Coordinates of C-alpha atoms and ligand atoms in Angstrom, one line a residue:
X19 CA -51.1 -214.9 43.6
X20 CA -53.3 -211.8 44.2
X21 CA -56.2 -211.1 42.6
X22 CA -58.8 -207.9 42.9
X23 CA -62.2 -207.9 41.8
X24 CA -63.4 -204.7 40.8
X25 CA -67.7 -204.4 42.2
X26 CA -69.7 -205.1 44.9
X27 CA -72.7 -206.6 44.0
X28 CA -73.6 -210.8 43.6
X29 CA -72.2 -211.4 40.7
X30 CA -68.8 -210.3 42.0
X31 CA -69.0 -211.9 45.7
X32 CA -70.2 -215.1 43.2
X33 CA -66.9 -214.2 41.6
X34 CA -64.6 -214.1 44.5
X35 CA -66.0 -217.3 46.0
X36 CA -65.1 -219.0 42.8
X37 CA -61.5 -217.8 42.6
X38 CA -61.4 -218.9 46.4
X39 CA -61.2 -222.3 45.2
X40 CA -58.0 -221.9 43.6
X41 CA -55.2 -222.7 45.0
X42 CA -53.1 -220.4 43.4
X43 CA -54.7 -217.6 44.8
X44 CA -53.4 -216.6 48.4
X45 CA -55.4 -213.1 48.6
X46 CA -58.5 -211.5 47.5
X47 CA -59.3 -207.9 47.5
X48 CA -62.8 -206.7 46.2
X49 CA -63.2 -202.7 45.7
X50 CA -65.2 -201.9 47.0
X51 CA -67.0 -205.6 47.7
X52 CA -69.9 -206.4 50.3
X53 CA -70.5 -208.2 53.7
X54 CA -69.7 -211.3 52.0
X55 CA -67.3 -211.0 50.0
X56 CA -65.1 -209.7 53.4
X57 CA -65.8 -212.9 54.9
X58 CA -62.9 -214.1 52.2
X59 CA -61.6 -211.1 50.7
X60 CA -59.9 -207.9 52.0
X61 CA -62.6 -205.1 51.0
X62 CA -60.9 -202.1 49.6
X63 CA -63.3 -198.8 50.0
X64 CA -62.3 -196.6 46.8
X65 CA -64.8 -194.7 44.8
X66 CA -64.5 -196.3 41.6
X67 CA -64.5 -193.0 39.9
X68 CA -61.2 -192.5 41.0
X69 CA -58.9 -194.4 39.2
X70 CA -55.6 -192.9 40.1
X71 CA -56.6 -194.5 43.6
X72 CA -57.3 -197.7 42.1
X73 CA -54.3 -197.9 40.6
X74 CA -52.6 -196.7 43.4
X75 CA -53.8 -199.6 45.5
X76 CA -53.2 -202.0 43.2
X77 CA -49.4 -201.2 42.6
X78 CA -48.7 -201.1 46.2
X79 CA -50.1 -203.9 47.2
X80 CA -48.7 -206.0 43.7
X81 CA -52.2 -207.4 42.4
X82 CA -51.5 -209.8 39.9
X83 CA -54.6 -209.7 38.8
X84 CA -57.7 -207.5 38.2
X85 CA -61.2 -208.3 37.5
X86 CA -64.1 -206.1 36.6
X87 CA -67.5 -206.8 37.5
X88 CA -69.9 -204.0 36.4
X89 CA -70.4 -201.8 32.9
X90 CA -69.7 -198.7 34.2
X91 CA -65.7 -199.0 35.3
X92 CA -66.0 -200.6 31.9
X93 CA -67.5 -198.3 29.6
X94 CA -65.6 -194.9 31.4
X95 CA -62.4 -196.7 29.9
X96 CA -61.1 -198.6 33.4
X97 CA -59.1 -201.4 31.7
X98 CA -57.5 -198.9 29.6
X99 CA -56.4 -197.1 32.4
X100 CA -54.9 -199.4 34.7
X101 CA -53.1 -201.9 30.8
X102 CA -51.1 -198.5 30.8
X103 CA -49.4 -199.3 33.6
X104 CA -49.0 -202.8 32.7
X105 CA -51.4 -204.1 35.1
X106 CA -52.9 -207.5 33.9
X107 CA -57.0 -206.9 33.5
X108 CA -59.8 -208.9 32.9
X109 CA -62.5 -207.2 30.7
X110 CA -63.1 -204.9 27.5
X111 CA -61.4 -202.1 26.6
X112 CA -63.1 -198.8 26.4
X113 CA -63.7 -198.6 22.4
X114 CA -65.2 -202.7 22.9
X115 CA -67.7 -201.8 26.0
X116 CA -69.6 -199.3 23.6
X117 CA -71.0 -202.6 22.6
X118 CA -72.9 -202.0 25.7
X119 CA -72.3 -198.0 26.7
X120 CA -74.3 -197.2 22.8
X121 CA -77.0 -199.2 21.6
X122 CA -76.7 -197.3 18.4
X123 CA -72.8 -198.5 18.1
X124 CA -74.1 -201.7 18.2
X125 CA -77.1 -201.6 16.2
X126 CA -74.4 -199.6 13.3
X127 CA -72.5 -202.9 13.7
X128 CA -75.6 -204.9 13.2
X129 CA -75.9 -203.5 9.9
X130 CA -73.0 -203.4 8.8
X131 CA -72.4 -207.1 9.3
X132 CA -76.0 -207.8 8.8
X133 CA -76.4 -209.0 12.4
X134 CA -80.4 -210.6 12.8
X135 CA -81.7 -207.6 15.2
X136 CA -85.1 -205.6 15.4
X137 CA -85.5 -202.9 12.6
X138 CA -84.6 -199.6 14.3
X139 CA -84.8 -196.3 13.4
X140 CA -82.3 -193.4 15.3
X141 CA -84.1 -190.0 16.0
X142 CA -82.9 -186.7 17.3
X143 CA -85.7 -184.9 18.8
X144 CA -89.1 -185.1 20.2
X145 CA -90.8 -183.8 17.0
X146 CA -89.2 -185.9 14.7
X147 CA -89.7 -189.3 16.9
X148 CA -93.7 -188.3 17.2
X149 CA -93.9 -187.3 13.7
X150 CA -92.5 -191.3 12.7
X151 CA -95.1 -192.7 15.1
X152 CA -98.0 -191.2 13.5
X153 CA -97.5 -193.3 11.3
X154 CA -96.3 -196.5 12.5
X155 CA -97.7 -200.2 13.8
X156 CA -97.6 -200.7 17.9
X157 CA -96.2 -201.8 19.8
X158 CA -92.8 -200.4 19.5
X159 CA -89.8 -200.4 21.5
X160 CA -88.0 -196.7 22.4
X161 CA -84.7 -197.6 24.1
X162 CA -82.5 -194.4 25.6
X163 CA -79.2 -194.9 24.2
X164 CA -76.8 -194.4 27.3
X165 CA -76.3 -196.7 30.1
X166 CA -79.5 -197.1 31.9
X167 CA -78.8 -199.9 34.3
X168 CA -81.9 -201.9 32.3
X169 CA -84.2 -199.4 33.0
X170 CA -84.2 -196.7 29.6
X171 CA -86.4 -199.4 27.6
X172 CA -90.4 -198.9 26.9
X173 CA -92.0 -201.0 25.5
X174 CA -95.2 -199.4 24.0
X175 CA -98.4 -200.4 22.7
X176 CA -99.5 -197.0 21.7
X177 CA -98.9 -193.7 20.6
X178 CA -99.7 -192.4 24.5
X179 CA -97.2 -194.8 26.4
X180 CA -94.9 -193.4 23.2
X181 CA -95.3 -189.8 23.9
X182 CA -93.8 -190.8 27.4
X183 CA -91.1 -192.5 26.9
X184 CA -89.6 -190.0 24.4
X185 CA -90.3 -186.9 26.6
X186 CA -89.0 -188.8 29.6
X187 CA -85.8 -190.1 27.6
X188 CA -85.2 -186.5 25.8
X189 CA -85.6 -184.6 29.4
X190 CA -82.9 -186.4 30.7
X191 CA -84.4 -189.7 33.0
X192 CA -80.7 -191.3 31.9
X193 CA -78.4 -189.1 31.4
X194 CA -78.1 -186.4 28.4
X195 CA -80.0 -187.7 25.3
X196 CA -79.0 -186.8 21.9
X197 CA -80.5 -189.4 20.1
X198 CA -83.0 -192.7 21.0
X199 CA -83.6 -195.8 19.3
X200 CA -86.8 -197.0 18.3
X201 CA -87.2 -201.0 17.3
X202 CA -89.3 -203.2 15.9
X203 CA -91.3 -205.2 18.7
X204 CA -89.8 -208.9 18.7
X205 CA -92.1 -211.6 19.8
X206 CA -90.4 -214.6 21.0
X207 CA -88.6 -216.1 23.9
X208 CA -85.6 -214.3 25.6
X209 CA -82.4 -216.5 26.1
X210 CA -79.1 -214.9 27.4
X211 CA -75.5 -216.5 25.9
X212 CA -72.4 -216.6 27.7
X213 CA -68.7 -215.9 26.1
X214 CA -65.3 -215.3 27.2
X215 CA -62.8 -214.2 25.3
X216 CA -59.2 -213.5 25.2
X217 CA -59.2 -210.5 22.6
X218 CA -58.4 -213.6 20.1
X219 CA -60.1 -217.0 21.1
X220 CA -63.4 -217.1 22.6
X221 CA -65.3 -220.0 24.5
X222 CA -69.1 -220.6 25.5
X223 CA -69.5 -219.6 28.9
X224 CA -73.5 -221.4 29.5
X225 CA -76.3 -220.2 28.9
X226 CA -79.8 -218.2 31.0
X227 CA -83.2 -217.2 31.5
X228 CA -83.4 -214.5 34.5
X229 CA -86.4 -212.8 35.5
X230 CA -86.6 -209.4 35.2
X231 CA -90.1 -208.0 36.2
X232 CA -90.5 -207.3 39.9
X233 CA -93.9 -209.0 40.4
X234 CA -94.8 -213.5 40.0
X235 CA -95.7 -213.8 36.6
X236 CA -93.4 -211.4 34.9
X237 CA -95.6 -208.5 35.5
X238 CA -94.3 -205.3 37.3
X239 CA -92.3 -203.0 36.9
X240 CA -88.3 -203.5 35.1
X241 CA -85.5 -204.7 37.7
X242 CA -81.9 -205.5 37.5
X243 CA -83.1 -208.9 37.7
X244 CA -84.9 -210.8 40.3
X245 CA -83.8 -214.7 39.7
X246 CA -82.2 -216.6 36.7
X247 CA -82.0 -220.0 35.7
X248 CA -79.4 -221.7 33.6
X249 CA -79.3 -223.6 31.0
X250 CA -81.7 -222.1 29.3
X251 CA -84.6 -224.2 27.9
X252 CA -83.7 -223.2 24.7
X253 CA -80.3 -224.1 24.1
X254 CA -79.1 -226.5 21.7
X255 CA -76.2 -227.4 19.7
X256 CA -77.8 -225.8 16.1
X257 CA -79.2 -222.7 17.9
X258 CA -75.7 -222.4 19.6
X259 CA -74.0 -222.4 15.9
X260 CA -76.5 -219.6 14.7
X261 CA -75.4 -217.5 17.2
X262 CA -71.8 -217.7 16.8
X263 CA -72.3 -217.9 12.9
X264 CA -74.6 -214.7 12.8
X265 CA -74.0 -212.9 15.7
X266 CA -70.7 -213.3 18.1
X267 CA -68.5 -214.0 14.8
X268 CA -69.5 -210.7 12.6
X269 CA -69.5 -208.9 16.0
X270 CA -65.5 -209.8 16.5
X271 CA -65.0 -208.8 13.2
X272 CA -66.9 -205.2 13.5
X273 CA -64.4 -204.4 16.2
X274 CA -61.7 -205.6 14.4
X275 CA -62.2 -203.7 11.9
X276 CA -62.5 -200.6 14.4
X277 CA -58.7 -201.7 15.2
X278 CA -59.6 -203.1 18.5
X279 CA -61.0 -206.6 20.0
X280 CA -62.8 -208.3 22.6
X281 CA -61.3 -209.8 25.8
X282 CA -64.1 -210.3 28.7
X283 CA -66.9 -212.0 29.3
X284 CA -69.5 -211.1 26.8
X285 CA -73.1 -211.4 27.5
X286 CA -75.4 -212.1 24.9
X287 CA -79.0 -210.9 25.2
X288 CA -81.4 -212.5 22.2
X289 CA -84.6 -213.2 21.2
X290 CA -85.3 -216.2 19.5
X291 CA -88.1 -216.3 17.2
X292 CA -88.8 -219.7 15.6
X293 CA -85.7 -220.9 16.6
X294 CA -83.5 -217.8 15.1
X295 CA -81.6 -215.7 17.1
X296 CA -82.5 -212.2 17.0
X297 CA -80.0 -210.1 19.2
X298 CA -81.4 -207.4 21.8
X299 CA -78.4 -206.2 23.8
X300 CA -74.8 -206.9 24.6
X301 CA -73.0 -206.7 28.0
X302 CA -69.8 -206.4 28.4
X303 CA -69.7 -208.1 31.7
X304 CA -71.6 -211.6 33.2
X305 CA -75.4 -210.6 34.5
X306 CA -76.6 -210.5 37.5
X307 CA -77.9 -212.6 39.0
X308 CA -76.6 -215.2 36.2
X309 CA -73.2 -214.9 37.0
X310 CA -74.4 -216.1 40.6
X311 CA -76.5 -218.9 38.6
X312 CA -73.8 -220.1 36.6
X313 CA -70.2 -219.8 38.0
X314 CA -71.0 -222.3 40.5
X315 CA -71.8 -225.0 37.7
X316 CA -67.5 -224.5 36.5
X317 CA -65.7 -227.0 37.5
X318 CA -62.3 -225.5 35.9
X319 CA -60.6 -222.9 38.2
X320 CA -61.5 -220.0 37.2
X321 CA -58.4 -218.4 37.6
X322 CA -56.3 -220.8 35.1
X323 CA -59.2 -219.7 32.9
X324 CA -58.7 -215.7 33.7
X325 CA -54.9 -215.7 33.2
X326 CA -55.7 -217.6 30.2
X327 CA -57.6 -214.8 28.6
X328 CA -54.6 -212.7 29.8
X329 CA -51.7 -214.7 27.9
X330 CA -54.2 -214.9 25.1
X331 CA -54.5 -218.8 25.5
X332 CA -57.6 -220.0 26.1
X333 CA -57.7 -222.1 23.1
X334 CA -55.3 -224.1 25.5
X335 CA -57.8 -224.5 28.5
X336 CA -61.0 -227.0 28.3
X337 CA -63.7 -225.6 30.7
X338 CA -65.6 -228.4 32.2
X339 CA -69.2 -227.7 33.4
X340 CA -71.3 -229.7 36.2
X341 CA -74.6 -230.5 34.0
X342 CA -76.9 -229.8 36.9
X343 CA -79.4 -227.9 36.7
X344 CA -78.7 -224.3 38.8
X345 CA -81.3 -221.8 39.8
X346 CA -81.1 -218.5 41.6
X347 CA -83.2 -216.5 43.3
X348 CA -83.2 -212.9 44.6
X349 CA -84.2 -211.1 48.0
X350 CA -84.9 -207.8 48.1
X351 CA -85.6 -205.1 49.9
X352 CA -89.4 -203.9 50.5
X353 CA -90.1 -201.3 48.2
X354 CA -87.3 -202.4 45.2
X355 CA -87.3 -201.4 42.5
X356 CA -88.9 -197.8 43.9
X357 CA -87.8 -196.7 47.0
X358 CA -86.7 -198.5 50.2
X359 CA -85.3 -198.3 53.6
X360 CA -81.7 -198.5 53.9
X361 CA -79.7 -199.9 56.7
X362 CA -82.0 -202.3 57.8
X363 CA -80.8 -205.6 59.9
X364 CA -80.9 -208.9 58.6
X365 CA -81.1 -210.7 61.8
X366 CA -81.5 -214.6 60.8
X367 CA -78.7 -214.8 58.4
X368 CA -76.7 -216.6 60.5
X369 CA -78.8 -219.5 60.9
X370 CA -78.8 -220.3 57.4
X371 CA -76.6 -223.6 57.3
X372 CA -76.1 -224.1 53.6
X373 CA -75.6 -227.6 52.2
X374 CA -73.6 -229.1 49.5
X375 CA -74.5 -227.3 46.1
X376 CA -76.5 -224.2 47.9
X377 CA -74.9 -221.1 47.9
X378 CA -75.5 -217.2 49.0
X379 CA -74.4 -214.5 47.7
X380 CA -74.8 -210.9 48.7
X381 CA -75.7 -208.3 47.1
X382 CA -76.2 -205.0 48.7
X383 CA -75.1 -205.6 52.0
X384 CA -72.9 -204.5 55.0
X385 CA -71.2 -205.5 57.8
X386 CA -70.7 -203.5 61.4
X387 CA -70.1 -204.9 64.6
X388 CA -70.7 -208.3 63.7
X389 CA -74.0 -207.5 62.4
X390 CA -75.1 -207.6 58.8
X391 CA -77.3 -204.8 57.4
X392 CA -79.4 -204.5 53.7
X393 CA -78.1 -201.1 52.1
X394 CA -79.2 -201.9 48.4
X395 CA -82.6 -202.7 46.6
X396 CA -81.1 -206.3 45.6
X397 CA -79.8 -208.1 48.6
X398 CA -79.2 -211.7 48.9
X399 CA -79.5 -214.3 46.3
X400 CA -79.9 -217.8 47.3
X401 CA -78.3 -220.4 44.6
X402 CA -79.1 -223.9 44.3
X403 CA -78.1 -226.8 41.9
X404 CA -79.9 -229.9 41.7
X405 CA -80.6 -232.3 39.1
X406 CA -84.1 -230.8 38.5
X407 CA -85.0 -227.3 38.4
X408 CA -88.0 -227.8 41.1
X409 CA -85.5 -229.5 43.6
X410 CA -83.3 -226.4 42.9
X411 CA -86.1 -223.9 43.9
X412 CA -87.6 -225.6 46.5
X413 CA -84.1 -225.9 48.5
X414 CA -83.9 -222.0 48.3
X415 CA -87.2 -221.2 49.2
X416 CA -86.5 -223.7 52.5
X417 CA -83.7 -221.5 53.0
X418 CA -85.5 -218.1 52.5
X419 CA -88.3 -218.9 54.8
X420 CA -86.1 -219.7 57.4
X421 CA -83.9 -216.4 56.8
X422 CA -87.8 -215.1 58.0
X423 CA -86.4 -211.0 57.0
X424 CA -89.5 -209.5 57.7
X425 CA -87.9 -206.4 55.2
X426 CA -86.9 -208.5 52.2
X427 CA -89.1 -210.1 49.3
X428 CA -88.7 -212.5 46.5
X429 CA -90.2 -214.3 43.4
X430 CA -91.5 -217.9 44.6
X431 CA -91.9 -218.5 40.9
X432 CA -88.1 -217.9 39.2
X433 CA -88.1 -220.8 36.5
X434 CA -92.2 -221.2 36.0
X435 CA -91.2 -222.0 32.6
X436 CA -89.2 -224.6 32.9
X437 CA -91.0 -226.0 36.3
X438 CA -94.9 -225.6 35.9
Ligands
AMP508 P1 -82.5 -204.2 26.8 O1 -82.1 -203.3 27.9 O2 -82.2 -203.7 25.4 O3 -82.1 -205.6 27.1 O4 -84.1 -204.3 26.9 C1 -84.7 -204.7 28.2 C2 -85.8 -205.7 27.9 O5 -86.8 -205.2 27.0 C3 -85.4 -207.0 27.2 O6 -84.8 -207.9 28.1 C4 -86.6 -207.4 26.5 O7 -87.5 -208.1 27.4 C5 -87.3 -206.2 26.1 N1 -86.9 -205.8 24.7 C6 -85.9 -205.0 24.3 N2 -85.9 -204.9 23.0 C7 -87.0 -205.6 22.5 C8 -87.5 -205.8 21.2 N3 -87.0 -205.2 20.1 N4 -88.6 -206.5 21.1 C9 -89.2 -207.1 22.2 N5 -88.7 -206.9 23.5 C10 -87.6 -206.1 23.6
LIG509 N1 -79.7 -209.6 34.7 C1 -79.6 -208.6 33.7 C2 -78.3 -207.9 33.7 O1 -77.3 -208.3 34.4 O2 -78.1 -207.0 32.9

């Protein structure tokens, strides 16, 4: 079998190492991947704008199956595009990824279906949203309502930090605004649920903490993430019912009743408050880095569980976990999440000689002459499994120091909470 993974981040070389394993799988292509993901899979260099190419491709070479990594293919309506000519795909449909593409879709569901959430409020201009203020509690949350890659969330303790999140937001920062969200603050502890789901069965797909704040301590500024641990210290079998009971389950149903349904991973973002679940976000896709945290804890192929999804069977498969403990931790470029120097040599990697349950996965990197370069903000990210988080860290950060990059930096302290 074939199989193409659409991204090129960790998440999707984590991805194509796991469907490596399979032995049912004679060739991987990754559009447009990274330097290590074309250490075992045919990189394909296609803007993933252009769709016609993609399907193109695809056809031509007879790619059984197709994979998508990241929101965006997602929410411009990908898997729509390429089911039309009958090409099997992994992921949401376009009408399903608003789940992520619109917080205020969501948030409509989550009252509708009375889905535990923050109390928002949707406003359509900057006089209206500083007219509410005046007379509301802080702090607040004012989330932009398109795609922002993490980054269109404030959270704001007055009405000054206010003031600039709506003008930034309404002059554009992500994208045309028409509307924003502003939300209760939630106090509590962050958890992030996995799901997949075959557009009729779904399965728990584990469970994370990642890190998201640049700087030790969870100060700094907001990042794509810079380290993840799963399980979460959180987890358990009552909190896992209350969030299929109240959230995942009238979710389903909200799209059903929009006449469409959910096949994809689905990633969960919640607060839990005294032991509720409150939801934050969705994704329509696995996080990253916790997609490099958690796939190599499955001990089922992942491609019986993909095709699966596809024959809408996976009430058939049993996914069977390794219950070690995985952590993950992210190098970056100097400079990330602002600005940073591109094209810079990672000299050492090479003399990283991974053991057994320690893995790498690249991010943004590339590969010329033999040599591998950083070209993103998130680079590397060093994975580890042990049967204690500490043992976990402390074999990445072994590995780390001796990848010596005198460009890259990274959290020593991914997992305080469940370490210190
Ligand atoms: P989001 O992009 O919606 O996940 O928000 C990014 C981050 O902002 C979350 O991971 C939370 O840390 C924080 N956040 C978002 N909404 C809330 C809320 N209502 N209360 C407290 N923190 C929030
Ligand atoms: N790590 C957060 C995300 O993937 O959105």
């Amino acid at each position: 079998m074939k199989v193409g993974i659409i991204g090129s981040g960790g998440r999707e070389h984590a991805i194509c190492s796991q469907l490596k394993k399979s032995d049912k799988i004679h060739e991987i292509y990754c559009f447009p991947g990274n330097a290590g993901t074309s250490k075992i899979a045919k990189n394909v260099d296609i803007d993933l704008n252009k769709f016609e190419e993609i399907k193109k491709y695809i056809l031509n070479q007879n790619i059984n199956l197709i994979v998508v990594g990241p929101e965006k293919p997602l929410v411009d309506g990908l898997v729509d595009y390429l089911k039309k000519s009958k090409i099997d795909v992994f992921g949401p449909n376009k009408m399903a990824a608003q789940l992520e593409g619109s917080k205020i879709f969501t948030k409509k569901i989550c009252e509708k279906y009375k889905i535990p959430t923050a109390k928002f409020g949707i406003f359509k201009n900057i006089n209206e949203t500083t007219n509410f203020l005046k007379n509301t509690s802080f702090p607040v949350v004012i989330k932009a309502d398109n795609l922002a890659s993490g980054k269109g969330v404030y959270i704001c303790k007055d009405l000054n930090e206010a003031s600039t999140a709506i003008e930034e937001i309404f002059n554009g920062k992500f994208g045309k605004a028409e509307n924003l969200l502003i939300e209760e603050y939630l106090d509590g502890e962050e958890m992030s649920f996995f799901s997949i789901h075959d557009g009729k069965n779904f399965k728990c797909f584990g469970t994370a903490q990642d890190h998201k704040r640049v700087l030790e301590g969870d100060n700094g500024k907001n990042t794509g993430g810079m380290g993840a641990y799963s399980p979460s210290r959180l987890i358990n079998k009552e909190l896992e019912k209350k969030i299929i009971d109240k959230i995942i389950k009238p979710t389903l149903k909200g799209l059903s009743n929009l006449n469409t349904e959910y096949q994809g991973f689905l990633y969960t973002g919640l607060m839990i408050v005294k032991n509720e679940p409150y939801l934050i976000e969705y994704n329509v896709r696995m996080g990253d880095p916790e997609c490099q945290t958690i796939l190599p804890k499955l001990e089922t192929d992942l491609f019986d569980i993909l095709i699966s999804c596809c024959k809408r069977k996976l009430n058939e498969i049993d996914i069977k976990w390794s219950n070690k403990k995985s952590l993950c931790v992210v190098v970056c470029s100097k400079g990330y999440p602002d600005t940073f120097d591109k094209n810079i040599e990672i000299e050492n990697i090479n003399k990283i000689d991974l053991q057994d349950n320690e893995y790498l996965f690249h991010a943004g990197t590339k590969i010329e002459n033999g040599k591998i370069y950083a070209t993103g903000g998130r680079v590397l990210n060093f994975t580890s499994l042990s049967d204690d988080f500490l043992k976990a860290r402390e074999s990445i950060i072994k590995n780390i120091l001796k990848l010596d990059w005198s460009n890259g930096f990274f959290r020593k302290d991914i997992g305080y909470k469940v370490i210190d």
